[in-house]
mmCIF file of C-alpha atoms and ligand atoms in Angstrom:
data_model
loop_
_atom_site.group_PDB
_atom_site.id
_atom_site.type_symbol
_atom_site.label_atom_id
_atom_site.label_comp_id
_atom_site.label_asym_id
_atom_site.label_seq_id
_atom_site.Cartn_x
_atom_site.Cartn_y
_atom_site.Cartn_z
ATOM 1 C CA UNK A 1 -6.928 20.650 -17.091
ATOM 2 C CA UNK A 2 -3.348 19.452 -17.498
ATOM 3 C CA UNK A 3 -0.789 21.439 -15.640
ATOM 4 C CA UNK A 4 1.256 23.518 -18.085
ATOM 5 C CA UNK A 5 4.785 22.313 -18.432
ATOM 6 C CA UNK A 6 4.111 19.062 -16.653
ATOM 7 C CA UNK A 7 6.004 15.992 -17.824
ATOM 8 C CA UNK A 8 4.118 12.913 -18.782
ATOM 9 C CA UNK A 9 5.257 9.513 -17.755
ATOM 10 C CA UNK A 10 4.100 6.058 -18.615
ATOM 11 C CA UNK A 11 4.601 4.981 -15.032
ATOM 12 C CA UNK A 12 1.481 3.073 -14.138
ATOM 13 C CA UNK A 13 0.355 2.776 -10.570
ATOM 14 C CA UNK A 14 -1.529 -0.473 -10.819
ATOM 15 C CA UNK A 15 -2.167 -1.940 -7.426
ATOM 16 C CA UNK A 16 -3.777 -5.088 -8.673
ATOM 17 C CA UNK A 17 -2.749 -6.748 -11.872
ATOM 18 C CA UNK A 18 -1.988 -10.375 -12.530
ATOM 19 C CA UNK A 19 -5.136 -12.427 -12.212
ATOM 20 C CA UNK A 20 -2.942 -15.511 -12.370
ATOM 21 C CA UNK A 21 -1.884 -14.699 -8.840
ATOM 22 C CA UNK A 22 -5.390 -15.102 -7.540
ATOM 23 C CA UNK A 23 -6.058 -17.971 -5.206
ATOM 24 C CA UNK A 24 -8.373 -20.520 -6.769
ATOM 25 C CA UNK A 25 -11.306 -19.657 -4.559
ATOM 26 C CA UNK A 26 -10.783 -15.930 -4.713
ATOM 27 C CA UNK A 27 -13.982 -14.011 -5.204
ATOM 28 C CA UNK A 28 -14.370 -11.051 -7.477
ATOM 29 C CA UNK A 29 -11.274 -8.993 -8.097
ATOM 30 C CA UNK A 30 -11.091 -5.334 -7.417
ATOM 31 C CA UNK A 31 -8.659 -3.564 -9.547
ATOM 32 C CA UNK A 32 -7.825 0.002 -8.886
ATOM 33 C CA UNK A 33 -5.382 2.222 -10.570
ATOM 34 C CA UNK A 34 -4.655 5.741 -11.459
ATOM 35 C CA UNK A 35 -4.525 5.806 -15.211
ATOM 36 C CA UNK A 36 -2.112 7.796 -17.334
ATOM 37 C CA UNK A 37 0.244 9.207 -14.757
ATOM 38 C CA UNK A 38 1.774 12.623 -15.090
ATOM 39 C CA UNK A 39 4.814 13.569 -13.066
ATOM 40 C CA UNK A 40 4.608 17.184 -12.002
ATOM 41 C CA UNK A 41 7.276 19.500 -13.275
ATOM 42 C CA UNK A 42 9.908 20.929 -10.958
ATOM 43 C CA UNK A 43 8.488 24.387 -11.621
ATOM 44 C CA UNK A 44 5.104 23.334 -10.344
ATOM 45 C CA UNK A 45 6.613 21.606 -7.373
ATOM 46 C CA UNK A 46 8.135 24.883 -6.236
ATOM 47 C CA UNK A 47 4.779 26.597 -5.869
ATOM 48 C CA UNK A 48 3.641 27.855 -2.487
ATOM 49 C CA UNK A 49 1.345 25.813 -0.277
ATOM 50 C CA UNK A 50 -2.303 26.683 -0.755
ATOM 51 C CA UNK A 51 -5.659 25.969 0.764
ATOM 52 C CA UNK A 52 -6.650 22.546 -0.543
ATOM 53 C CA UNK A 53 -9.335 22.557 -3.215
ATOM 54 C CA UNK A 54 -12.613 20.796 -2.630
ATOM 55 C CA UNK A 55 -12.359 17.224 -3.866
ATOM 56 C CA UNK A 56 -15.375 15.401 -5.220
ATOM 57 C CA UNK A 57 -15.743 11.745 -6.096
ATOM 58 C CA UNK A 58 -18.322 10.723 -8.655
ATOM 59 C CA UNK A 59 -19.859 7.353 -9.283
ATOM 60 C CA UNK A 60 -20.993 6.905 -12.880
ATOM 61 C CA UNK A 61 -22.210 3.397 -12.071
ATOM 62 C CA UNK A 62 -24.790 4.198 -9.428
ATOM 63 C CA UNK A 63 -26.942 1.258 -10.442
ATOM 64 C CA UNK A 64 -24.207 -1.009 -9.131
ATOM 65 C CA UNK A 65 -21.853 -3.517 -10.660
ATOM 66 C CA UNK A 66 -22.473 -7.147 -11.423
ATOM 67 C CA UNK A 67 -19.380 -9.122 -10.504
ATOM 68 C CA UNK A 68 -17.053 -9.213 -13.477
ATOM 69 C CA UNK A 69 -17.821 -5.628 -14.477
ATOM 70 C CA UNK A 70 -15.617 -2.608 -13.918
ATOM 71 C CA UNK A 71 -16.226 1.041 -13.217
ATOM 72 C CA UNK A 72 -14.244 4.243 -13.041
ATOM 73 C CA UNK A 73 -14.624 6.804 -10.276
ATOM 74 C CA UNK A 74 -13.282 10.207 -11.331
ATOM 75 C CA UNK A 75 -11.949 12.614 -8.738
ATOM 76 C CA UNK A 76 -12.480 16.288 -9.491
ATOM 77 C CA UNK A 77 -11.130 19.358 -7.718
ATOM 78 C CA UNK A 78 -12.665 22.817 -7.354
ATOM 79 C CA UNK A 79 -9.374 24.086 -8.744
ATOM 80 C CA UNK A 80 -6.178 22.465 -9.852
ATOM 81 C CA UNK A 81 -3.575 22.179 -7.132
ATOM 82 C CA UNK A 82 -0.390 24.151 -7.596
ATOM 83 C CA UNK A 83 1.538 22.358 -4.910
ATOM 84 C CA UNK A 84 1.689 19.049 -3.114
ATOM 85 C CA UNK A 85 -1.752 17.635 -2.322
ATOM 86 C CA UNK A 86 -1.331 14.495 -0.251
ATOM 87 C CA UNK A 87 -4.551 12.571 0.209
ATOM 88 C CA UNK A 88 -5.596 9.303 1.768
ATOM 89 C CA UNK A 89 -8.074 7.149 -0.118
ATOM 90 C CA UNK A 90 -10.040 5.274 2.509
ATOM 91 C CA UNK A 91 -11.499 2.030 1.191
ATOM 92 C CA UNK A 92 -14.087 0.001 3.062
ATOM 93 C CA UNK A 93 -15.688 -3.099 1.699
ATOM 94 C CA UNK A 94 -18.265 -5.739 2.454
ATOM 95 C CA UNK A 95 -18.168 -9.079 0.712
ATOM 96 C CA UNK A 96 -15.132 -10.805 -0.703
ATOM 97 C CA UNK A 97 -15.101 -9.334 -4.179
ATOM 98 C CA UNK A 98 -11.599 -7.913 -4.018
ATOM 99 C CA UNK A 99 -8.204 -9.366 -4.585
ATOM 100 C CA UNK A 100 -5.624 -8.145 -2.084
ATOM 101 C CA UNK A 101 -2.776 -8.277 -4.561
ATOM 102 C CA UNK A 102 -1.237 -5.071 -3.229
ATOM 103 C CA UNK A 103 -3.686 -3.712 -0.698
ATOM 104 C CA UNK A 104 -3.591 -6.549 1.795
ATOM 105 C CA UNK A 105 -5.938 -4.679 4.051
ATOM 106 C CA UNK A 106 -8.714 -5.336 1.530
ATOM 107 C CA UNK A 107 -8.287 -9.043 2.037
ATOM 108 C CA UNK A 108 -11.200 -10.918 3.536
ATOM 109 C CA UNK A 109 -10.984 -10.901 7.298
ATOM 110 C CA UNK A 110 -13.457 -13.682 7.912
ATOM 111 C CA UNK A 111 -16.276 -11.332 8.798
ATOM 112 C CA UNK A 112 -16.878 -10.021 5.313
ATOM 113 C CA UNK A 113 -15.600 -6.544 6.051
ATOM 114 C CA UNK A 114 -12.324 -4.753 5.651
ATOM 115 C CA UNK A 115 -11.006 -1.252 5.470
ATOM 116 C CA UNK A 116 -7.715 0.261 4.486
ATOM 117 C CA UNK A 117 -6.107 3.519 3.490
ATOM 118 C CA UNK A 118 -4.054 4.258 0.406
ATOM 119 C CA UNK A 119 -1.911 7.370 0.451
ATOM 120 C CA UNK A 120 -1.075 9.288 -2.703
ATOM 121 C CA UNK A 121 -0.089 12.831 -3.661
ATOM 122 C CA UNK A 122 -2.596 13.972 -6.279
ATOM 123 C CA UNK A 123 -0.210 16.716 -7.392
ATOM 124 C CA UNK A 124 1.931 13.990 -8.918
ATOM 125 C CA UNK A 125 -0.845 13.140 -11.345
ATOM 126 C CA UNK A 126 -2.587 14.943 -14.154
ATOM 127 C CA UNK A 127 -6.031 15.999 -12.835
ATOM 128 C CA UNK A 128 -7.533 14.673 -16.067
ATOM 129 C CA UNK A 129 -6.390 11.259 -14.947
ATOM 130 C CA UNK A 130 -7.562 11.266 -11.356
ATOM 131 C CA UNK A 131 -9.573 8.133 -11.815
ATOM 132 C CA UNK A 132 -9.967 5.162 -9.537
ATOM 133 C CA UNK A 133 -10.680 2.063 -11.588
ATOM 134 C CA UNK A 134 -12.422 -0.879 -9.997
ATOM 135 C CA UNK A 135 -12.574 -4.203 -11.743
ATOM 136 C CA UNK A 136 -14.377 -7.124 -10.216
ATOM 137 C CA UNK A 137 -13.864 -10.753 -11.071
ATOM 138 C CA UNK A 138 -16.605 -13.107 -12.191
ATOM 139 C CA UNK A 139 -16.173 -16.180 -10.001
ATOM 140 C CA UNK A 140 -18.309 -19.284 -9.473
ATOM 141 C CA UNK A 141 -19.009 -18.642 -5.814
ATOM 142 C CA UNK A 142 -22.530 -17.963 -4.602
ATOM 143 C CA UNK A 143 -22.150 -15.164 -2.083
ATOM 144 C CA UNK A 144 -24.051 -12.230 -0.638
ATOM 145 C CA UNK A 145 -23.835 -8.972 -2.556
ATOM 146 C CA UNK A 146 -21.172 -6.538 -1.427
ATOM 147 C CA UNK A 147 -20.090 -2.934 -1.473
ATOM 148 C CA UNK A 148 -16.959 -0.875 -1.808
ATOM 149 C CA UNK A 149 -16.949 2.580 -0.267
ATOM 150 C CA UNK A 150 -14.354 5.240 -0.991
ATOM 151 C CA UNK A 151 -13.821 8.574 0.694
ATOM 152 C CA UNK A 152 -10.828 10.909 0.330
ATOM 153 C CA UNK A 153 -9.241 12.416 3.428
ATOM 154 C CA UNK A 154 -6.939 15.396 2.982
ATOM 155 C CA UNK A 155 -5.777 18.686 4.419
ATOM 156 C CA UNK A 156 -6.693 19.445 7.998
ATOM 157 C CA UNK A 157 -9.580 17.104 8.588
ATOM 158 C CA UNK A 158 -11.157 17.619 5.176
ATOM 159 C CA UNK A 159 -13.017 14.847 3.396
ATOM 160 C CA UNK A 160 -14.575 14.386 0.002
ATOM 161 C CA UNK A 161 -18.036 12.998 -0.434
ATOM 162 C CA UNK A 162 -18.297 9.281 0.177
ATOM 163 C CA UNK A 163 -19.082 7.022 -2.764
ATOM 164 C CA UNK A 164 -20.331 3.481 -2.422
ATOM 165 C CA UNK A 165 -20.344 1.045 -5.320
ATOM 166 C CA UNK A 166 -22.734 -1.873 -4.940
ATOM 167 C CA UNK A 167 -21.455 -5.197 -6.236
ATOM 168 C CA UNK A 168 -24.037 -7.771 -7.212
ATOM 169 C CA UNK A 169 -23.231 -11.470 -7.117
ATOM 170 C CA UNK A 170 -24.346 -13.380 -10.214
ATOM 171 C CA UNK A 171 -24.096 -16.975 -8.997
ATOM 172 C CA UNK A 172 -27.352 -18.723 -8.109
ATOM 173 C CA UNK A 173 -28.101 -20.080 -4.673
ATOM 174 C CA UNK A 174 -28.862 -23.777 -5.150
ATOM 175 C CA UNK A 175 -31.842 -25.224 -3.306
ATOM 176 C CA UNK A 176 -31.967 -28.928 -2.394
ATOM 177 C CA UNK A 177 -34.812 -31.151 -1.276
ATOM 178 C CA UNK A 178 -34.306 -34.361 0.728
ATOM 179 C CA UNK A 179 -36.615 -36.848 2.407
ATOM 180 C CA UNK A 180 -35.487 -37.537 5.972
ATOM 181 C CA UNK A 181 -38.160 -39.935 7.167
ATOM 182 C CA UNK A 182 -39.048 -43.396 5.966
ATOM 183 C CA UNK A 183 -40.350 -43.716 2.435
ATOM 184 C CA UNK A 184 -43.491 -45.202 3.933
ATOM 185 C CA UNK A 185 -45.832 -43.050 5.985
ATOM 186 C CA UNK A 186 -47.203 -45.143 8.794
ATOM 187 C CA UNK A 187 -50.859 -44.957 9.764
ATOM 188 C CA UNK A 188 -51.282 -41.572 11.462
ATOM 189 C CA UNK A 189 -47.711 -40.631 10.633
ATOM 190 C CA UNK A 190 -46.134 -37.978 8.463
ATOM 191 C CA UNK A 191 -43.410 -37.577 5.885
ATOM 192 C CA UNK A 192 -40.522 -35.360 6.981
ATOM 193 C CA UNK A 193 -38.151 -33.643 4.600
ATOM 194 C CA UNK A 194 -35.648 -30.818 4.442
ATOM 195 C CA UNK A 195 -35.266 -27.906 2.093
ATOM 196 C CA UNK A 196 -31.724 -26.520 2.150
ATOM 197 C CA UNK A 197 -29.960 -23.564 0.583
ATOM 198 C CA UNK A 198 -26.399 -23.793 -0.672
ATOM 199 C CA UNK A 199 -25.386 -21.040 1.742
ATOM 200 C CA UNK A 200 -26.852 -19.225 4.699
ATOM 201 C CA UNK A 201 -28.643 -15.983 3.938
ATOM 202 C CA UNK A 202 -27.599 -12.662 5.418
ATOM 203 C CA UNK A 203 -29.817 -9.893 6.722
ATOM 204 C CA UNK A 204 -32.132 -8.538 4.049
ATOM 205 C CA UNK A 205 -31.924 -11.549 1.763
ATOM 206 C CA UNK A 206 -35.007 -13.509 0.730
ATOM 207 C CA UNK A 207 -35.385 -16.727 -1.250
ATOM 208 C CA UNK A 208 -38.816 -18.056 -2.145
ATOM 209 C CA UNK A 209 -38.781 -21.789 -2.839
ATOM 210 C CA UNK A 210 -41.724 -23.025 -4.918
ATOM 211 C CA UNK A 211 -42.884 -26.493 -3.885
ATOM 212 C CA UNK A 212 -45.250 -28.829 -5.679
ATOM 213 C CA UNK A 213 -47.285 -31.653 -4.126
ATOM 214 C CA UNK A 214 -48.763 -34.173 -6.525
ATOM 215 C CA UNK A 215 -50.028 -37.731 -6.849
ATOM 216 C CA UNK A 216 -53.147 -39.623 -7.763
ATOM 217 C CA UNK A 217 -56.066 -38.240 -5.788
ATOM 218 C CA UNK A 218 -53.942 -35.667 -3.975
ATOM 219 C CA UNK A 219 -55.806 -32.527 -3.010
ATOM 220 C CA UNK A 220 -54.704 -29.635 -0.853
ATOM 221 C CA UNK A 221 -57.287 -30.395 1.821
ATOM 222 C CA UNK A 222 -56.237 -34.031 2.100
ATOM 223 C CA UNK A 223 -53.047 -33.327 4.046
ATOM 224 C CA UNK A 224 -51.344 -30.660 6.129
ATOM 225 C CA UNK A 225 -47.928 -29.241 5.443
ATOM 226 C CA UNK A 226 -45.966 -27.410 8.110
ATOM 227 C CA UNK A 227 -42.490 -26.219 9.073
ATOM 228 C CA UNK A 228 -41.192 -27.958 12.184
ATOM 229 C CA UNK A 229 -37.821 -26.215 12.382
ATOM 230 C CA UNK A 230 -35.699 -23.765 10.458
ATOM 231 C CA UNK A 231 -34.390 -20.255 11.086
ATOM 232 C CA UNK A 232 -36.200 -17.690 8.985
ATOM 233 C CA UNK A 233 -38.404 -20.260 7.230
ATOM 234 C CA UNK A 234 -42.112 -19.725 6.668
ATOM 235 C CA UNK A 235 -44.727 -21.395 4.498
ATOM 236 C CA UNK A 236 -47.473 -19.767 2.499
ATOM 237 C CA UNK A 237 -50.023 -21.084 0.056
ATOM 238 C CA UNK A 238 -50.578 -24.244 2.064
ATOM 239 C CA UNK A 239 -54.146 -24.360 0.806
ATOM 240 C CA UNK A 240 -52.811 -25.067 -2.668
ATOM 241 C CA UNK A 241 -50.768 -27.841 -4.244
ATOM 242 C CA UNK A 242 -47.997 -25.345 -4.949
ATOM 243 C CA UNK A 243 -47.058 -23.873 -1.578
ATOM 244 C CA UNK A 244 -44.132 -21.506 -1.150
ATOM 245 C CA UNK A 245 -41.363 -21.817 1.427
ATOM 246 C CA UNK A 246 -39.740 -18.477 2.167
ATOM 247 C CA UNK A 247 -36.272 -18.223 3.670
ATOM 248 C CA UNK A 248 -35.450 -14.754 4.928
ATOM 249 C CA UNK A 249 -32.910 -13.037 7.093
ATOM 250 C CA UNK A 250 -29.587 -13.824 8.674
ATOM 251 C CA UNK A 251 -28.832 -17.489 9.188
ATOM 252 C CA UNK A 252 -31.717 -18.857 7.146
ATOM 253 C CA UNK A 253 -30.491 -21.962 5.323
ATOM 254 C CA UNK A 254 -32.315 -25.168 6.210
ATOM 255 C CA UNK A 255 -35.905 -25.988 7.119
ATOM 256 C CA UNK A 256 -37.531 -29.241 8.101
ATOM 257 C CA UNK A 257 -41.116 -29.758 6.967
ATOM 258 C CA UNK A 258 -43.671 -32.468 7.482
ATOM 259 C CA UNK A 259 -46.495 -33.552 5.229
ATOM 260 C CA UNK A 260 -49.198 -35.288 7.237
ATOM 261 C CA UNK A 261 -52.045 -36.996 5.386
ATOM 262 C CA UNK A 262 -55.492 -36.467 6.826
ATOM 263 C CA UNK A 263 -56.674 -39.415 8.879
ATOM 264 C CA UNK A 264 -59.404 -40.265 6.386
ATOM 265 C CA UNK A 265 -57.207 -39.819 3.327
ATOM 266 C CA UNK A 266 -57.087 -42.691 0.905
ATOM 267 C CA UNK A 267 -54.261 -41.271 -1.140
ATOM 268 C CA UNK A 268 -51.527 -43.819 -1.478
ATOM 269 C CA UNK A 269 -48.623 -41.894 -2.910
ATOM 270 C CA UNK A 270 -47.288 -38.336 -2.794
ATOM 271 C CA UNK A 271 -44.625 -36.725 -4.878
ATOM 272 C CA UNK A 272 -42.994 -33.722 -3.267
ATOM 273 C CA UNK A 273 -40.886 -31.603 -5.576
ATOM 274 C CA UNK A 274 -39.224 -28.260 -5.999
ATOM 275 C CA UNK A 275 -40.661 -26.059 -8.694
ATOM 276 C CA UNK A 276 -38.767 -26.089 -11.978
ATOM 277 C CA UNK A 277 -36.007 -23.687 -12.947
ATOM 278 C CA UNK A 278 -37.069 -20.752 -15.095
ATOM 279 C CA UNK A 279 -40.078 -18.457 -15.243
ATOM 280 C CA UNK A 280 -42.714 -21.002 -16.280
ATOM 281 C CA UNK A 281 -45.516 -22.347 -14.105
ATOM 282 C CA UNK A 282 -44.403 -22.509 -10.450
ATOM 283 C CA UNK A 283 -40.837 -21.764 -11.633
ATOM 284 C CA UNK A 284 -38.069 -20.429 -9.453
ATOM 285 C CA UNK A 285 -37.643 -17.325 -11.607
ATOM 286 C CA UNK A 286 -41.235 -16.350 -12.281
ATOM 287 C CA UNK A 287 -42.481 -12.887 -11.452
ATOM 288 C CA UNK A 288 -44.040 -12.379 -8.068
ATOM 289 C CA UNK A 289 -41.589 -14.312 -5.967
ATOM 290 C CA UNK A 290 -39.637 -12.400 -3.355
ATOM 291 C CA UNK A 291 -36.240 -13.878 -4.161
ATOM 292 C CA UNK A 292 -33.758 -11.004 -4.149
ATOM 293 C CA UNK A 293 -30.328 -12.641 -3.928
ATOM 294 C CA UNK A 294 -27.738 -11.932 -6.607
ATOM 295 C CA UNK A 295 -27.905 -14.651 -9.255
ATOM 296 C CA UNK A 296 -31.319 -15.751 -8.024
ATOM 297 C CA UNK A 297 -32.042 -19.266 -6.778
ATOM 298 C CA UNK A 298 -31.974 -22.543 -8.710
ATOM 299 C CA UNK A 299 -33.368 -25.985 -7.888
ATOM 300 C CA UNK A 300 -30.675 -28.618 -7.394
ATOM 301 C CA UNK A 301 -30.036 -30.698 -10.501
ATOM 302 C CA UNK A 302 -30.898 -34.022 -8.867
ATOM 303 C CA UNK A 303 -31.949 -33.455 -5.261
ATOM 304 C CA UNK A 304 -35.248 -31.909 -6.224
ATOM 305 C CA UNK A 305 -38.033 -34.440 -5.639
ATOM 306 C CA UNK A 306 -38.990 -37.638 -3.822
ATOM 307 C CA UNK A 307 -41.968 -39.952 -3.283
ATOM 308 C CA UNK A 308 -43.557 -41.209 -0.103
ATOM 309 C CA UNK A 309 -46.204 -43.866 0.296
ATOM 310 C CA UNK A 310 -49.033 -43.970 2.773
ATOM 311 C CA UNK A 311 -49.525 -47.249 4.622
ATOM 312 C CA UNK A 312 -53.250 -47.723 4.101
ATOM 313 C CA UNK A 313 -53.353 -50.869 6.157
ATOM 314 C CA UNK A 314 -53.686 -53.206 3.201
ATOM 315 C CA UNK A 315 -52.263 -56.664 3.748
ATOM 316 C CA UNK A 316 -48.758 -56.784 2.436
ATOM 317 C CA UNK A 317 -47.178 -59.601 0.546
ATOM 318 C CA UNK A 318 -43.564 -60.385 1.118
ATOM 319 C CA UNK A 319 -41.810 -62.507 -1.419
ATOM 320 C CA UNK A 320 -38.770 -64.252 -0.159
ATOM 321 C CA UNK A 321 -36.347 -66.145 -2.019
HETATM 322 CA CA1 CA B 1 -20.093 -15.523 -11.088
HETATM 323 CA CA1 CA B 2 -19.891 -14.815 -7.065
HETATM 324 CA CA1 CA B 3 -25.978 -15.618 -5.522
#
């Protein structure tokens, strides 16, 4: 496929290189380059203008990339160009997985989206090496999954097919549990607590939070559990001791719940906890949960359980000093 008589060059058109230039909180790095550049010969450059060939982008990584991985998108032409073939690579992204080392227009704009063109003359390169390389960086930031879309514009209003690479985050969303009411449930009262995600969800995201209610004499029909506030928060399995709190959709992040003992309950203490990490019993990663965020969800290392005590009206003894 190489053009006869063309001269090879080691000139490397790397847009993004030094990772040391990344800001500390930079998300995954996109790296794109044309590999193995060939400079067209003067003989080729003198050829007559022609109808542009049909350009096709392929995506060998259609299952998507996990942040930290790379992929190569070859560009193929219906026939090799014999004269200048200026094209514009149009990049559009969602998520902050790219480093704007050269292409500043790919920099995060605060809304999670950006677009920018990159102009290049494909005739300057060996068609065997028409490859766009994307490299993403494995960071420690829990973030929504993203995409990078590429389409080639050329000639008089011509475009290639559009290729979208999905980028999957691999950092877990951490779930925290916190009691917000008194440790003692007054007669007829309830225990209030919050369940919070480390970040707000975006449209289409779901996290199922397994809860566990336990304590001596505790049974599922001896109390009620309900959500009193929280965008996109809904309970299920409230007739069991392992209910599930689902967060779903844009803006879902924090829910306030109350556990209210039945009036006749004689249970004195309740332990409210998040399910354990992993795929064991009631675990965060077990099959059947609807959690679909990149990296899954993890219970917080310490903010994952608390106790409350029911005031049963027994006389109290106060020891003073
Ligand atoms: Ca990561
Ligand atoms: Ca990440
Ligand atoms: Ca994540």
